[in-house]
PDB file of C-alpha atoms in Angstrom:
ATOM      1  CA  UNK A 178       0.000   0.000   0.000  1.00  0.00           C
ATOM      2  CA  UNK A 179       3.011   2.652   0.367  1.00  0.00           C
ATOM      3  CA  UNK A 180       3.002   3.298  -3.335  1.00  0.00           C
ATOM      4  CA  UNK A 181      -0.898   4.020  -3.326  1.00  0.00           C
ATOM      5  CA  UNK A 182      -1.575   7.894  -3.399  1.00  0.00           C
ATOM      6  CA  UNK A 183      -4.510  10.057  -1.998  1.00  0.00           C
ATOM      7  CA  UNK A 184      -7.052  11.888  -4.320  1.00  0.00           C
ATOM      8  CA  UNK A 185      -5.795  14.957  -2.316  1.00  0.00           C
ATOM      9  CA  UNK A 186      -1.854  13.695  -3.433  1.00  0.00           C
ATOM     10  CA  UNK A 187      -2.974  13.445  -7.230  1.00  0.00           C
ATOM     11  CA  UNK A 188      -5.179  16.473  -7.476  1.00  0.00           C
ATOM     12  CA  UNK A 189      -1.499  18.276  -6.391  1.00  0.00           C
ATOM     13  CA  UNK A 190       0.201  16.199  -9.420  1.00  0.00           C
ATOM     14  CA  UNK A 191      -2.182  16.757 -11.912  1.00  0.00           C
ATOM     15  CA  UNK A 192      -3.246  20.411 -11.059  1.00  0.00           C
ATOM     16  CA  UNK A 193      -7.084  19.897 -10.904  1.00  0.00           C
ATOM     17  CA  UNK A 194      -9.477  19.573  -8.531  1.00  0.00           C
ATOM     18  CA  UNK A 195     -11.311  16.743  -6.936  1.00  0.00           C
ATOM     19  CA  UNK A 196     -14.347  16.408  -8.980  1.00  0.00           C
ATOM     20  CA  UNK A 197     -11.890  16.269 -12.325  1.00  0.00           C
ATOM     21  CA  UNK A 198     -10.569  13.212 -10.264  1.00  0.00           C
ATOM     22  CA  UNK A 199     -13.875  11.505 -10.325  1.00  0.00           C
ATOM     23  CA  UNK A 200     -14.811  12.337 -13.811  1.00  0.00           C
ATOM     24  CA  UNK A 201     -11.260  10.469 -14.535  1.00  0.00           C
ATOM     25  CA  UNK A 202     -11.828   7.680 -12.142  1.00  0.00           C
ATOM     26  CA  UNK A 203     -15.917   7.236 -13.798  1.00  0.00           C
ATOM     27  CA  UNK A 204     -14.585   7.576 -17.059  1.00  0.00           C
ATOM     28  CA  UNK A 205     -12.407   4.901 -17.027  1.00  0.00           C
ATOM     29  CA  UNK A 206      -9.112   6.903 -17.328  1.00  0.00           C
ATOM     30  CA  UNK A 207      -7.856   6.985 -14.309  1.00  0.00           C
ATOM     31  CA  UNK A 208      -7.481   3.701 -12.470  1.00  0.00           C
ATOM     32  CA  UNK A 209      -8.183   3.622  -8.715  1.00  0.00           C
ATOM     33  CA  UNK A 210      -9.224   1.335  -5.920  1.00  0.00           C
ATOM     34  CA  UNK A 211     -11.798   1.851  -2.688  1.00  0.00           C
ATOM     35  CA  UNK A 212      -9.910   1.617   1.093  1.00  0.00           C
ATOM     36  CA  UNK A 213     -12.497   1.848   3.631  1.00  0.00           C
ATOM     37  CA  UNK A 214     -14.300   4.844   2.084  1.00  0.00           C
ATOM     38  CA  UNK A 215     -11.640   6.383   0.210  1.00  0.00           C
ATOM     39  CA  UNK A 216     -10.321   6.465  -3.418  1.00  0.00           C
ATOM     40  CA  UNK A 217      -6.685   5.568  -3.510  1.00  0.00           C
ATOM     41  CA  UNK A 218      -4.146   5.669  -6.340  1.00  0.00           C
ATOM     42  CA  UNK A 219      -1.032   3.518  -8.003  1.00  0.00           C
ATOM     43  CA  UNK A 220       1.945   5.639  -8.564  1.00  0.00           C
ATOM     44  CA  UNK A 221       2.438   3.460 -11.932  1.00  0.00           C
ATOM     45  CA  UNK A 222      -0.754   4.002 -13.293  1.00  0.00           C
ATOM     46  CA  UNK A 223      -0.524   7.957 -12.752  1.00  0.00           C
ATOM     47  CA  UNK A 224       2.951   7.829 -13.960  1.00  0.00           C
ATOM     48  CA  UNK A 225       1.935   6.174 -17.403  1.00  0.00           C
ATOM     49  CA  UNK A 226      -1.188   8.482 -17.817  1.00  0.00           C
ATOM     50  CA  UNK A 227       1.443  11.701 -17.732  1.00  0.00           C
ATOM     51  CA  UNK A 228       3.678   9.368 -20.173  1.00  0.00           C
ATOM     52  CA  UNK A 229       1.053   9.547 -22.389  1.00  0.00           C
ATOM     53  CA  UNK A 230      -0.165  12.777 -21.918  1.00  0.00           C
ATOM     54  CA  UNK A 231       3.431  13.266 -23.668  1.00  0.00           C
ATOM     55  CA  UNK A 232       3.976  11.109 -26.215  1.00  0.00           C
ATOM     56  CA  UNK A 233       0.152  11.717 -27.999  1.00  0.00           C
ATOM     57  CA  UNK A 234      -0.825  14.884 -26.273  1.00  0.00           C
ATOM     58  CA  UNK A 235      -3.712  15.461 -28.803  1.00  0.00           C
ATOM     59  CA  UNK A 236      -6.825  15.114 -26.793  1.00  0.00           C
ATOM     60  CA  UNK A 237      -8.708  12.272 -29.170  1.00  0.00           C
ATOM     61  CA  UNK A 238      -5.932  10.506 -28.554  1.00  0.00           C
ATOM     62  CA  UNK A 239      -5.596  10.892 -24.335  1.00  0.00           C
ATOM     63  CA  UNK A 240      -9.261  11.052 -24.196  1.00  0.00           C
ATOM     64  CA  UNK A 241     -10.349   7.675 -26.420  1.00  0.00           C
ATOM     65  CA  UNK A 242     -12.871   6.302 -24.006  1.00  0.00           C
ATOM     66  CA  UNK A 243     -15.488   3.850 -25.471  1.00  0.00           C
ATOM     67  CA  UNK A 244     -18.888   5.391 -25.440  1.00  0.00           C
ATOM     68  CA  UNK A 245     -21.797   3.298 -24.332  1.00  0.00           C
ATOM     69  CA  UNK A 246     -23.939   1.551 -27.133  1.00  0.00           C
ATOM     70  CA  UNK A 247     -26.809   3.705 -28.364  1.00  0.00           C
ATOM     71  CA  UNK A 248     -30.079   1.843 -28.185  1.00  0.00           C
ATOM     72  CA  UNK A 249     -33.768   2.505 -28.836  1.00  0.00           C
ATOM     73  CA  UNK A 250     -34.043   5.195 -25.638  1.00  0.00           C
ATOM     74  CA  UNK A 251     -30.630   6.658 -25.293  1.00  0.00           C
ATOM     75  CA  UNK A 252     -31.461   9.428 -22.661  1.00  0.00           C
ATOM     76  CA  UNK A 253     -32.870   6.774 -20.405  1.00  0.00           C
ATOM     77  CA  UNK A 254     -30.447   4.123 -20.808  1.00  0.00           C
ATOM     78  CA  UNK A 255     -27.587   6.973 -20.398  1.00  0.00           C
ATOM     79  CA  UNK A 256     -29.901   7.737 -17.269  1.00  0.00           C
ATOM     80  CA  UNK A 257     -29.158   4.208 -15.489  1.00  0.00           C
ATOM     81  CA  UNK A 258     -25.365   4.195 -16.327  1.00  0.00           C
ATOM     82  CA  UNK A 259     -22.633   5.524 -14.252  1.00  0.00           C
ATOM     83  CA  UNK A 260     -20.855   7.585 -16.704  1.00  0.00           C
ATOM     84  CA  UNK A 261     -19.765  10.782 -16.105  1.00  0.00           C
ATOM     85  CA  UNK A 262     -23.030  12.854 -17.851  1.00  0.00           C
ATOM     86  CA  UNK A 263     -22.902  15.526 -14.736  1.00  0.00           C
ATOM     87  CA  UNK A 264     -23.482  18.769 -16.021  1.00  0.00           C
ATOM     88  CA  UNK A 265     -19.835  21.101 -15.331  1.00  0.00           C
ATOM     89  CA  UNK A 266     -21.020  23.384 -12.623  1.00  0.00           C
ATOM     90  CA  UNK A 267     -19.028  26.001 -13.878  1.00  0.00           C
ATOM     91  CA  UNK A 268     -20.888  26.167 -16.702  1.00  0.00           C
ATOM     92  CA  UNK A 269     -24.129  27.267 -17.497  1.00  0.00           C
ATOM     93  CA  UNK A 270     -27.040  25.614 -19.533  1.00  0.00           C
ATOM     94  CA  UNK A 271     -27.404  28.129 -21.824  1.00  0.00           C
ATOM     95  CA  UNK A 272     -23.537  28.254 -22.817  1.00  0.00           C
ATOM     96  CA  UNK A 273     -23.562  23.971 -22.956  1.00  0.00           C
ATOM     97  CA  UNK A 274     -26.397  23.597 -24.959  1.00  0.00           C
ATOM     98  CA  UNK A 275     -26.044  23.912 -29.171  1.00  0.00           C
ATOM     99  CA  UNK A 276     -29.064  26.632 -29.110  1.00  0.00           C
ATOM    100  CA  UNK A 277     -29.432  26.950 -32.890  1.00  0.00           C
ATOM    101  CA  UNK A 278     -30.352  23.543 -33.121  1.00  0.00           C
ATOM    102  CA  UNK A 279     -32.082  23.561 -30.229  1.00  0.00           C
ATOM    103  CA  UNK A 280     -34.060  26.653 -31.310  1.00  0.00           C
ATOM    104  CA  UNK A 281     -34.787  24.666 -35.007  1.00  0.00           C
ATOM    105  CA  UNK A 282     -35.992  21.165 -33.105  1.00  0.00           C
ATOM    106  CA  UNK A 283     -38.094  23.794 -31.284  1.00  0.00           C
ATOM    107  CA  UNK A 284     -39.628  25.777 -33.668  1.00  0.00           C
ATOM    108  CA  UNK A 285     -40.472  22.500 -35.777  1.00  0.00           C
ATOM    109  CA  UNK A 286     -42.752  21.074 -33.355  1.00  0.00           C
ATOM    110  CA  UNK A 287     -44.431  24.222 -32.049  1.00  0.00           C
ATOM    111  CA  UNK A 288     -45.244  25.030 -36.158  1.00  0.00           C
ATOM    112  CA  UNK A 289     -46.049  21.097 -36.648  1.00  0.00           C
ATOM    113  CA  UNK A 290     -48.315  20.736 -33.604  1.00  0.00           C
ATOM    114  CA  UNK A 291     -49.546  24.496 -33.471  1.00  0.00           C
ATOM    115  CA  UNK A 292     -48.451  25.281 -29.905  1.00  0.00           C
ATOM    116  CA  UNK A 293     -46.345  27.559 -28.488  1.00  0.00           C
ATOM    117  CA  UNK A 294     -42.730  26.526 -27.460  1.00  0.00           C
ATOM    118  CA  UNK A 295     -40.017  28.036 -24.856  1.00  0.00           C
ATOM    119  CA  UNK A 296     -36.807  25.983 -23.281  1.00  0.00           C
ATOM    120  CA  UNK A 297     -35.731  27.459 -19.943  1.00  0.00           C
ATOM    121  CA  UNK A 298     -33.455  26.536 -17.183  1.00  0.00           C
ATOM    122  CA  UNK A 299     -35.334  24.914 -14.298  1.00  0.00           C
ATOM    123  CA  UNK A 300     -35.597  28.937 -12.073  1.00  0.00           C
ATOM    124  CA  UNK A 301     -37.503  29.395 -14.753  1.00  0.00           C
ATOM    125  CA  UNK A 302     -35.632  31.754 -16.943  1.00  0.00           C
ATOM    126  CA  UNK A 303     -35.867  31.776 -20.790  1.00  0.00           C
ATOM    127  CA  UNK A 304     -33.020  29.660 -22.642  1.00  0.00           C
ATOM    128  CA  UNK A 305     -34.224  29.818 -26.243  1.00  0.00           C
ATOM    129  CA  UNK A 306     -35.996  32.073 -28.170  1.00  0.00           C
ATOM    130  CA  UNK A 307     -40.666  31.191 -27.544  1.00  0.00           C
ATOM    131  CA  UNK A 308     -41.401  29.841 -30.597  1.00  0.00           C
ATOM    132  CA  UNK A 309     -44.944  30.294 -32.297  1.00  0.00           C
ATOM    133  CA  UNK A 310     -46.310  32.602 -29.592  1.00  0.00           C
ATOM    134  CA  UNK A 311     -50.163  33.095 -29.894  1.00  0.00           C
ATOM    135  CA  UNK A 312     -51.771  36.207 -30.699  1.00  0.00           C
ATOM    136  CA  UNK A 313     -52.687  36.815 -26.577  1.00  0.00           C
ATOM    137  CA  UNK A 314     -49.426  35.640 -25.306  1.00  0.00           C
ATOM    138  CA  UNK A 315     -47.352  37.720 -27.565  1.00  0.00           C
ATOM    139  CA  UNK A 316     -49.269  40.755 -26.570  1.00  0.00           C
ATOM    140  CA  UNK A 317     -48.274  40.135 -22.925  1.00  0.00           C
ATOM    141  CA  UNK A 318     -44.454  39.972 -24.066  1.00  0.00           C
ATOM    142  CA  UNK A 319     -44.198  43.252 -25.192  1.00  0.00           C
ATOM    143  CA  UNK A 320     -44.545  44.547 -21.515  1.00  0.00           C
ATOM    144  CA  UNK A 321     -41.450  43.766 -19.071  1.00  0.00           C
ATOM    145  CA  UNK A 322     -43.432  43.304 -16.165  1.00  0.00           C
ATOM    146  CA  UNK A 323     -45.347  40.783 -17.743  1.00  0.00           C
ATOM    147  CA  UNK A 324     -42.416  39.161 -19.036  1.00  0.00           C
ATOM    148  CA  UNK A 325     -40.954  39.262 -15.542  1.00  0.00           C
ATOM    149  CA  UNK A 326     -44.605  37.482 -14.115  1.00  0.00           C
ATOM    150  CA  UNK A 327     -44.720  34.747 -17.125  1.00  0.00           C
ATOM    151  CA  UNK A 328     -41.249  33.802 -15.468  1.00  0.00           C
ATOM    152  CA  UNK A 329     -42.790  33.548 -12.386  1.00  0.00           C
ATOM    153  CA  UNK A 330     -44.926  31.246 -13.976  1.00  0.00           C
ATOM    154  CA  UNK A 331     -42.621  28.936 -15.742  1.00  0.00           C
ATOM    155  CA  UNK A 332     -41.034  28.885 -11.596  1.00  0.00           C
ATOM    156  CA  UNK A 333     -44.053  27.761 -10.252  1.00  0.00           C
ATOM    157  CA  UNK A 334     -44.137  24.523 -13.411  1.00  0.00           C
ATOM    158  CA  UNK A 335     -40.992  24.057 -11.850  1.00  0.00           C
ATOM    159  CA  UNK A 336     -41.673  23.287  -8.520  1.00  0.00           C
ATOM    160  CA  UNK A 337     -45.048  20.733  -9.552  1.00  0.00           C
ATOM    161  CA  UNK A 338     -44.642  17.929  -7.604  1.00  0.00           C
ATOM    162  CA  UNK A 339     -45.498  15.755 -10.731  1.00  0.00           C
ATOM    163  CA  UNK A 340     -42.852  14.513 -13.060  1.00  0.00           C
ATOM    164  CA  UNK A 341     -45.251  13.234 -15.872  1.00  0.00           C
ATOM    165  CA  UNK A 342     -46.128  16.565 -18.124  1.00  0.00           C
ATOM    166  CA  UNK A 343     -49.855  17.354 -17.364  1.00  0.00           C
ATOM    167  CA  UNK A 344     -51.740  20.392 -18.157  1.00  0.00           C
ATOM    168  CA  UNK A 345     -52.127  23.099 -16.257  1.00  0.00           C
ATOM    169  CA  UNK A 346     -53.925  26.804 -16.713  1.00  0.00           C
ATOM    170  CA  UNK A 347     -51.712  29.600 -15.980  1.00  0.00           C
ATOM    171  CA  UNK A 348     -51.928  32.773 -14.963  1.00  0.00           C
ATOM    172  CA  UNK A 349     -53.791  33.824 -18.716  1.00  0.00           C
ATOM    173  CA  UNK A 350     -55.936  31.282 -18.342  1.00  0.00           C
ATOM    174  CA  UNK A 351     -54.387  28.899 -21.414  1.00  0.00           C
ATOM    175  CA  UNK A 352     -53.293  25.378 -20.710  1.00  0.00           C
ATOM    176  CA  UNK A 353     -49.535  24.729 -20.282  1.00  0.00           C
ATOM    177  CA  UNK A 354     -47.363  21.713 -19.796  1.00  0.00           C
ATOM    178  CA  UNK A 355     -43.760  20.978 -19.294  1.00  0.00           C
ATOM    179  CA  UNK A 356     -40.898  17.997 -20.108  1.00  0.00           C
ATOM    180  CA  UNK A 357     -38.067  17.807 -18.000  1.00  0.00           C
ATOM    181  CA  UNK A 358     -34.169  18.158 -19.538  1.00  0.00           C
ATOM    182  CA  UNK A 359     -32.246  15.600 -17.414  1.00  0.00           C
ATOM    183  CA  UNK A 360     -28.317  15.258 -17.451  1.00  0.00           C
ATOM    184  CA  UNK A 361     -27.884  11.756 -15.482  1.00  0.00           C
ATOM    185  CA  UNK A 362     -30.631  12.155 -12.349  1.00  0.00           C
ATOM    186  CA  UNK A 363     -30.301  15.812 -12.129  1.00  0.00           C
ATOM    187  CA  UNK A 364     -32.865  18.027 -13.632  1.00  0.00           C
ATOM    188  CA  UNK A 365     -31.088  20.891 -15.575  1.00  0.00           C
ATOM    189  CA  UNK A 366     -34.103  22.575 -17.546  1.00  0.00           C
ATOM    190  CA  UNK A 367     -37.357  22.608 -19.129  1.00  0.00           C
ATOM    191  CA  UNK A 368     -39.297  22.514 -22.185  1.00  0.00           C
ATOM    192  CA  UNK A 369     -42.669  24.423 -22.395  1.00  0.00           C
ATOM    193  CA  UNK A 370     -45.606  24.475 -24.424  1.00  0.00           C
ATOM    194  CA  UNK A 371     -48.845  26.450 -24.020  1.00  0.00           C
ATOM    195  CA  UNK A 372     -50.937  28.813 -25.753  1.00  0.00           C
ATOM    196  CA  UNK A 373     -54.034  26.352 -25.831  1.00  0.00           C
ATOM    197  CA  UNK A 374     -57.223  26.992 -24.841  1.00  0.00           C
ATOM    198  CA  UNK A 375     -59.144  24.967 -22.508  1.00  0.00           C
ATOM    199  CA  UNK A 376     -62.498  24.185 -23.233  1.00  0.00           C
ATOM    200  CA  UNK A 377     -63.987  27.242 -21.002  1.00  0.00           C
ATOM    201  CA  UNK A 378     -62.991  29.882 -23.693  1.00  0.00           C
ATOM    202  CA  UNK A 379     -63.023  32.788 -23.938  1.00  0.00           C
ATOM    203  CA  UNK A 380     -63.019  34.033 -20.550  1.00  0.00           C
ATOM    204  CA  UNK A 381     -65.505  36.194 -18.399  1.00  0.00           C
ATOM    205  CA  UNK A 382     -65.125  40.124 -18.072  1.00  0.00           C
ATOM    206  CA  UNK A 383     -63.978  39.911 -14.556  1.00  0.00           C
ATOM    207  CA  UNK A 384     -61.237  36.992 -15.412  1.00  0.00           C
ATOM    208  CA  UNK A 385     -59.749  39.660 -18.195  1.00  0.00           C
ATOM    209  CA  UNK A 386     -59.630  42.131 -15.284  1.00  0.00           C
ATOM    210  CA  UNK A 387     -57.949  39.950 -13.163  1.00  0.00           C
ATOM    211  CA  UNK A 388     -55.597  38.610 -15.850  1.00  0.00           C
ATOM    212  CA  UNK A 389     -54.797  42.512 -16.740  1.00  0.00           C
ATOM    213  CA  UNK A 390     -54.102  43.334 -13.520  1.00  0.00           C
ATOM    214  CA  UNK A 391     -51.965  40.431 -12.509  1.00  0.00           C
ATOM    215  CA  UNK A 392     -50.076  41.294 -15.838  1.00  0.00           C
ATOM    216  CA  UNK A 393     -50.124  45.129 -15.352  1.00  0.00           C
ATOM    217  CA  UNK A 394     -51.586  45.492 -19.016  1.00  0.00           C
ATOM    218  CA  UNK A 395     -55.068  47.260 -20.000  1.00  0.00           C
ATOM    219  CA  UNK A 396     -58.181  45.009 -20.224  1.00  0.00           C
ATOM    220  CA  UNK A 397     -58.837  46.401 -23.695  1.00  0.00           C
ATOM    221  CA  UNK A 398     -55.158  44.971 -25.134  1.00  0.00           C
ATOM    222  CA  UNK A 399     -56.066  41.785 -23.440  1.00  0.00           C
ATOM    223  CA  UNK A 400     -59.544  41.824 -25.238  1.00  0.00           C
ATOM    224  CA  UNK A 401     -58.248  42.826 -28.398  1.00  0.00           C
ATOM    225  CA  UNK A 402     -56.712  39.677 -28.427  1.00  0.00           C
ATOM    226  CA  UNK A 403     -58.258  36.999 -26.594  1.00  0.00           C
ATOM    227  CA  UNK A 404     -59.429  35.146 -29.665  1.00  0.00           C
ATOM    228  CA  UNK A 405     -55.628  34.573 -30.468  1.00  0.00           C
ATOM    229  CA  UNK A 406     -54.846  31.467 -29.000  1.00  0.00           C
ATOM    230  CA  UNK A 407     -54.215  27.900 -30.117  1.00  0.00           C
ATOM    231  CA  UNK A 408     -57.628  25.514 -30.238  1.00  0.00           C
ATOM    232  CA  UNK A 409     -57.176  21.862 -29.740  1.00  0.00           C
ATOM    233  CA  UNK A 410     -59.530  18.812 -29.099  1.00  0.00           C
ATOM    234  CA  UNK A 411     -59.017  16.472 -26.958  1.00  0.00           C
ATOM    235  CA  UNK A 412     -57.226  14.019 -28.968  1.00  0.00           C
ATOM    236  CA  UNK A 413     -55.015  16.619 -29.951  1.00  0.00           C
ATOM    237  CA  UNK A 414     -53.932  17.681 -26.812  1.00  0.00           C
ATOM    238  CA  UNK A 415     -52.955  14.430 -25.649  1.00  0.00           C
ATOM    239  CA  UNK A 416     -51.405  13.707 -28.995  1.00  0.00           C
ATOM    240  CA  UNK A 417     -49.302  16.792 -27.785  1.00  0.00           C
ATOM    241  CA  UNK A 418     -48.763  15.510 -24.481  1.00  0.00           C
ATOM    242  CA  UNK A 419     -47.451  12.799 -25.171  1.00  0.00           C
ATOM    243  CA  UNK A 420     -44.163  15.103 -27.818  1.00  0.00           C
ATOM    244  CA  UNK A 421     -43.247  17.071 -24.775  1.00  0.00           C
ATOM    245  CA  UNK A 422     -41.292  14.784 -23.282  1.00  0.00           C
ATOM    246  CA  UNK A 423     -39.728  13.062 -25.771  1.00  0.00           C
ATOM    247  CA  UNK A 424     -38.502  16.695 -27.535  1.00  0.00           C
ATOM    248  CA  UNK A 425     -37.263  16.996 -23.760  1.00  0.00           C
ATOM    249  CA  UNK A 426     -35.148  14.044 -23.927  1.00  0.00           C
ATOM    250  CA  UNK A 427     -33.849  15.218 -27.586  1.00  0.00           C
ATOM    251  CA  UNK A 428     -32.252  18.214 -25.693  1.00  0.00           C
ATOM    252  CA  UNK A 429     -31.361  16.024 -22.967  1.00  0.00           C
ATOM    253  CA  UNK A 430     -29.158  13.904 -25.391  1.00  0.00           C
ATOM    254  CA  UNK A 431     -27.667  16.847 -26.791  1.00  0.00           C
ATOM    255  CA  UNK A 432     -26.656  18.431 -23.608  1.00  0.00           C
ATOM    256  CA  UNK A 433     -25.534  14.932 -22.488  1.00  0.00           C
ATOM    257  CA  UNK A 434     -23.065  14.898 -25.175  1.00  0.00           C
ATOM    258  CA  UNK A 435     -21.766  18.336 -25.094  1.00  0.00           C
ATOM    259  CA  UNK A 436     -21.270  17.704 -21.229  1.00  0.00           C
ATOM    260  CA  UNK A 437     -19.394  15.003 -22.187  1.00  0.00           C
ATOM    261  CA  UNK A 438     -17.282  16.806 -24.404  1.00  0.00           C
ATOM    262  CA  UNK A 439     -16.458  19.572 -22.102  1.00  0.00           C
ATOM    263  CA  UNK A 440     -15.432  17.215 -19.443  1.00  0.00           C
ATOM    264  CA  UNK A 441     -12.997  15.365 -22.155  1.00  0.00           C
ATOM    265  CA  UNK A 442     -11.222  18.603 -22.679  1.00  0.00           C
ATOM    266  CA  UNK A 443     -11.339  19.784 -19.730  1.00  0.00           C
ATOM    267  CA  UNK A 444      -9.442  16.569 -18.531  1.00  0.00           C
ATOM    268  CA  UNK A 445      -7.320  16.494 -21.401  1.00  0.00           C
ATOM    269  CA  UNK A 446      -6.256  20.174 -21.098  1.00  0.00           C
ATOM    270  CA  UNK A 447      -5.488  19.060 -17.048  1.00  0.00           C
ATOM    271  CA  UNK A 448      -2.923  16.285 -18.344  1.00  0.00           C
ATOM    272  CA  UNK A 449      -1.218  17.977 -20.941  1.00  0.00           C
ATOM    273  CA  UNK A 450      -0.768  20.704 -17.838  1.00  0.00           C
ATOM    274  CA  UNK A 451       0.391  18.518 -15.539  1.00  0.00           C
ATOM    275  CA  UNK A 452       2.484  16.506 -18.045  1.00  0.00           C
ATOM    276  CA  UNK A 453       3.845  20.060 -19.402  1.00  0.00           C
ATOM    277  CA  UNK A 454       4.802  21.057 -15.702  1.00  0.00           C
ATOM    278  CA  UNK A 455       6.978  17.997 -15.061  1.00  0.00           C
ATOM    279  CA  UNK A 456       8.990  18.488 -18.039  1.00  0.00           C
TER     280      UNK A 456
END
C-alpha cells in the first residue's frame, strides 16, 4: 500500500481539482481502488497516464474512451449508467447547450403541432428564443413586467410535484405543460408548451380584469386579443402531451453529449498541464 496515493496527493500532481478526479476515475481513465471509504491511487498508473499525456498529447488521442452503445431510448439508458453525464457546474445551460439547433428542433414542433414553445433553465428563466407565440401571449411579451410574471410562472411549473407533463392553466388562463431536460438524475431545464385553450374559452369580463391586472396590461389589449390562441380537441392535446417529453429528452441527449465533451477537454487540457509542468 506505500506506493498508493490520496485523491488529495494526485489532485497536487495533476493540477485539478477533486471532482476532475472523479470524472477520470468514472470515465475509465484513471485507475483507482476503494480503502475503507476512500479512493486511492497507483503511482504506476498515474505515472503512465502523464507518459502519455506526452507522447500523444492530442486530446482524441488521451481522451479515447469507449462510449456506451446507443439503443432505442438513449437518454434513459444513459440515465441508469454511471458515466460521467454531470453537467460542469461552472458552466451554465445556456452556454452547454447547441441553441441553434435547439431553437430549429423547437420551432419544428411548435409550427407542426400548433403550440407555443419556450426551453428554460429549471428557475424558470428563458433559454431559447418562444417559438410560435399566440396572438394573446405575444401581446403580454411586449410589456417587461409581464415578461418578468410569465417567469414567475414557468417557476411555479418548476416546482409541480409531478414529473409526468400534465396540463395546467396559468396565470392567462391557457393550458400549459412541461418535459423535464435531465443530465444523469439531475434536472437541468425545461421545455414548455402552451398557448391552448381549454375548453372554457373565452373568458368572463372579470377573469380579463384579473388577468390585466396580474399582468399590469389594460383590459382592452387583453380583449383585443383573446381570440388569439391555439384551439385543440381532446385528442389533440394528448397527442401533444405525449411530444413534450420526448422533444425533452432530444435536448437532454444533446446536452448529455456536449457535457461530455467539455469534461474530455477539460481533462485532457489538465494532463497535458500537468504533463507540461513535469517536463
Amino acid at each position: 500500500m506505500a506506493d498508493l496515493l490520496t485523491t488529495r496527493q494526485v489532485q497536487e500532481i495533476l493540477k485539478v481539482d477533486r471532482t476532475t478526479i472523479y470524472r477520470m476515475v468514472d470515465s475509465g481513465q484513471l485507475p483507482a481502488v476503494r480503502v475503507g471509504k476512500q479512493w486511492r491511487f497507483a503511482q504506476s498508473d498515474l505515472d503512465q497516464l502523464l507518459n502519455a499525456a506526452k507522447i500523444a498529447p492530442e486530446p482524441q488521442a488521451i481522451l479515447n474512451v469507449e462510449q456506451p452503445a446507443v439503443t432505442t431510448s438513449p437518454t434513459r439508458e444513459r440515465q441508469a449508467q454511471s458515466a460521467p453525464w454531470a453537467l460542469p457546474a461552472e458552466v451554465s445551460l445556456r452556454e452547454l447547450l447547441p441553441l441553434t439547433a435547439v431553437q430549429m428542433i423547437q420551432d419544428v414542433f411548435a409550427e407542426a403541432l400548433a403550440i407555443t414553445i419556450v426551453v428554460t433553465d429549471m428557475a424558470g428563466h428563458p433559454i431559447t428564443h418562444v417559438s410560435n407565440p399566440c396572438g394573446l401571449y405575444y401581446t403580454v411579451l411586449s410589456d417587461d413586467d409581464a415578461v418578468a410574471r410569465c417567469i414567475q410562472d414557468w417557476q411555479h411549473f418548476a416546482g409541480a410535484i409531478s414529473l409526468e407533463p400534465k396540463f395546467s392553466p396559468n396565470d392567462l388562463g391557457l393550458l400549459c405543460a412541461r418535459g423535464l431536460i435531465r443530465v444523469g438524475n439531475v434536472l437541468q431545464g425545461m421545455v414548455f408548451i402552451g398557448g391552448i385553450a381549454p375548453d372554457q374559452w373565452p373568458p368572463s369580463q372579470a377573469q380579463v380584469a384579473a388577468m390585466a391586472a396580474h399582468f399590469h396590461v389594460a383590459p382592452q389589449l387583453l380583449l383585443a386579443h383573446i381570440d388569439e390562441v391555439f384551439h385543440l380537441d381532446r385528442a389533440q392535446r394528448r397527442h401533444v402531451l405525449s411530444l413534450v417529453q420526448r422533444m425533452a429528452d432530444m435536448i437532454s441527449l444533446l446536452l448529455e453529449d456536449r457535457s461530455v465533451l467539455y469534461n474530455r477537454l477539460q481533462m485532457a487540457e489538465a494532463l497535458l498541464a500537468a504533463a507540461s509542468s513535469k517536463t
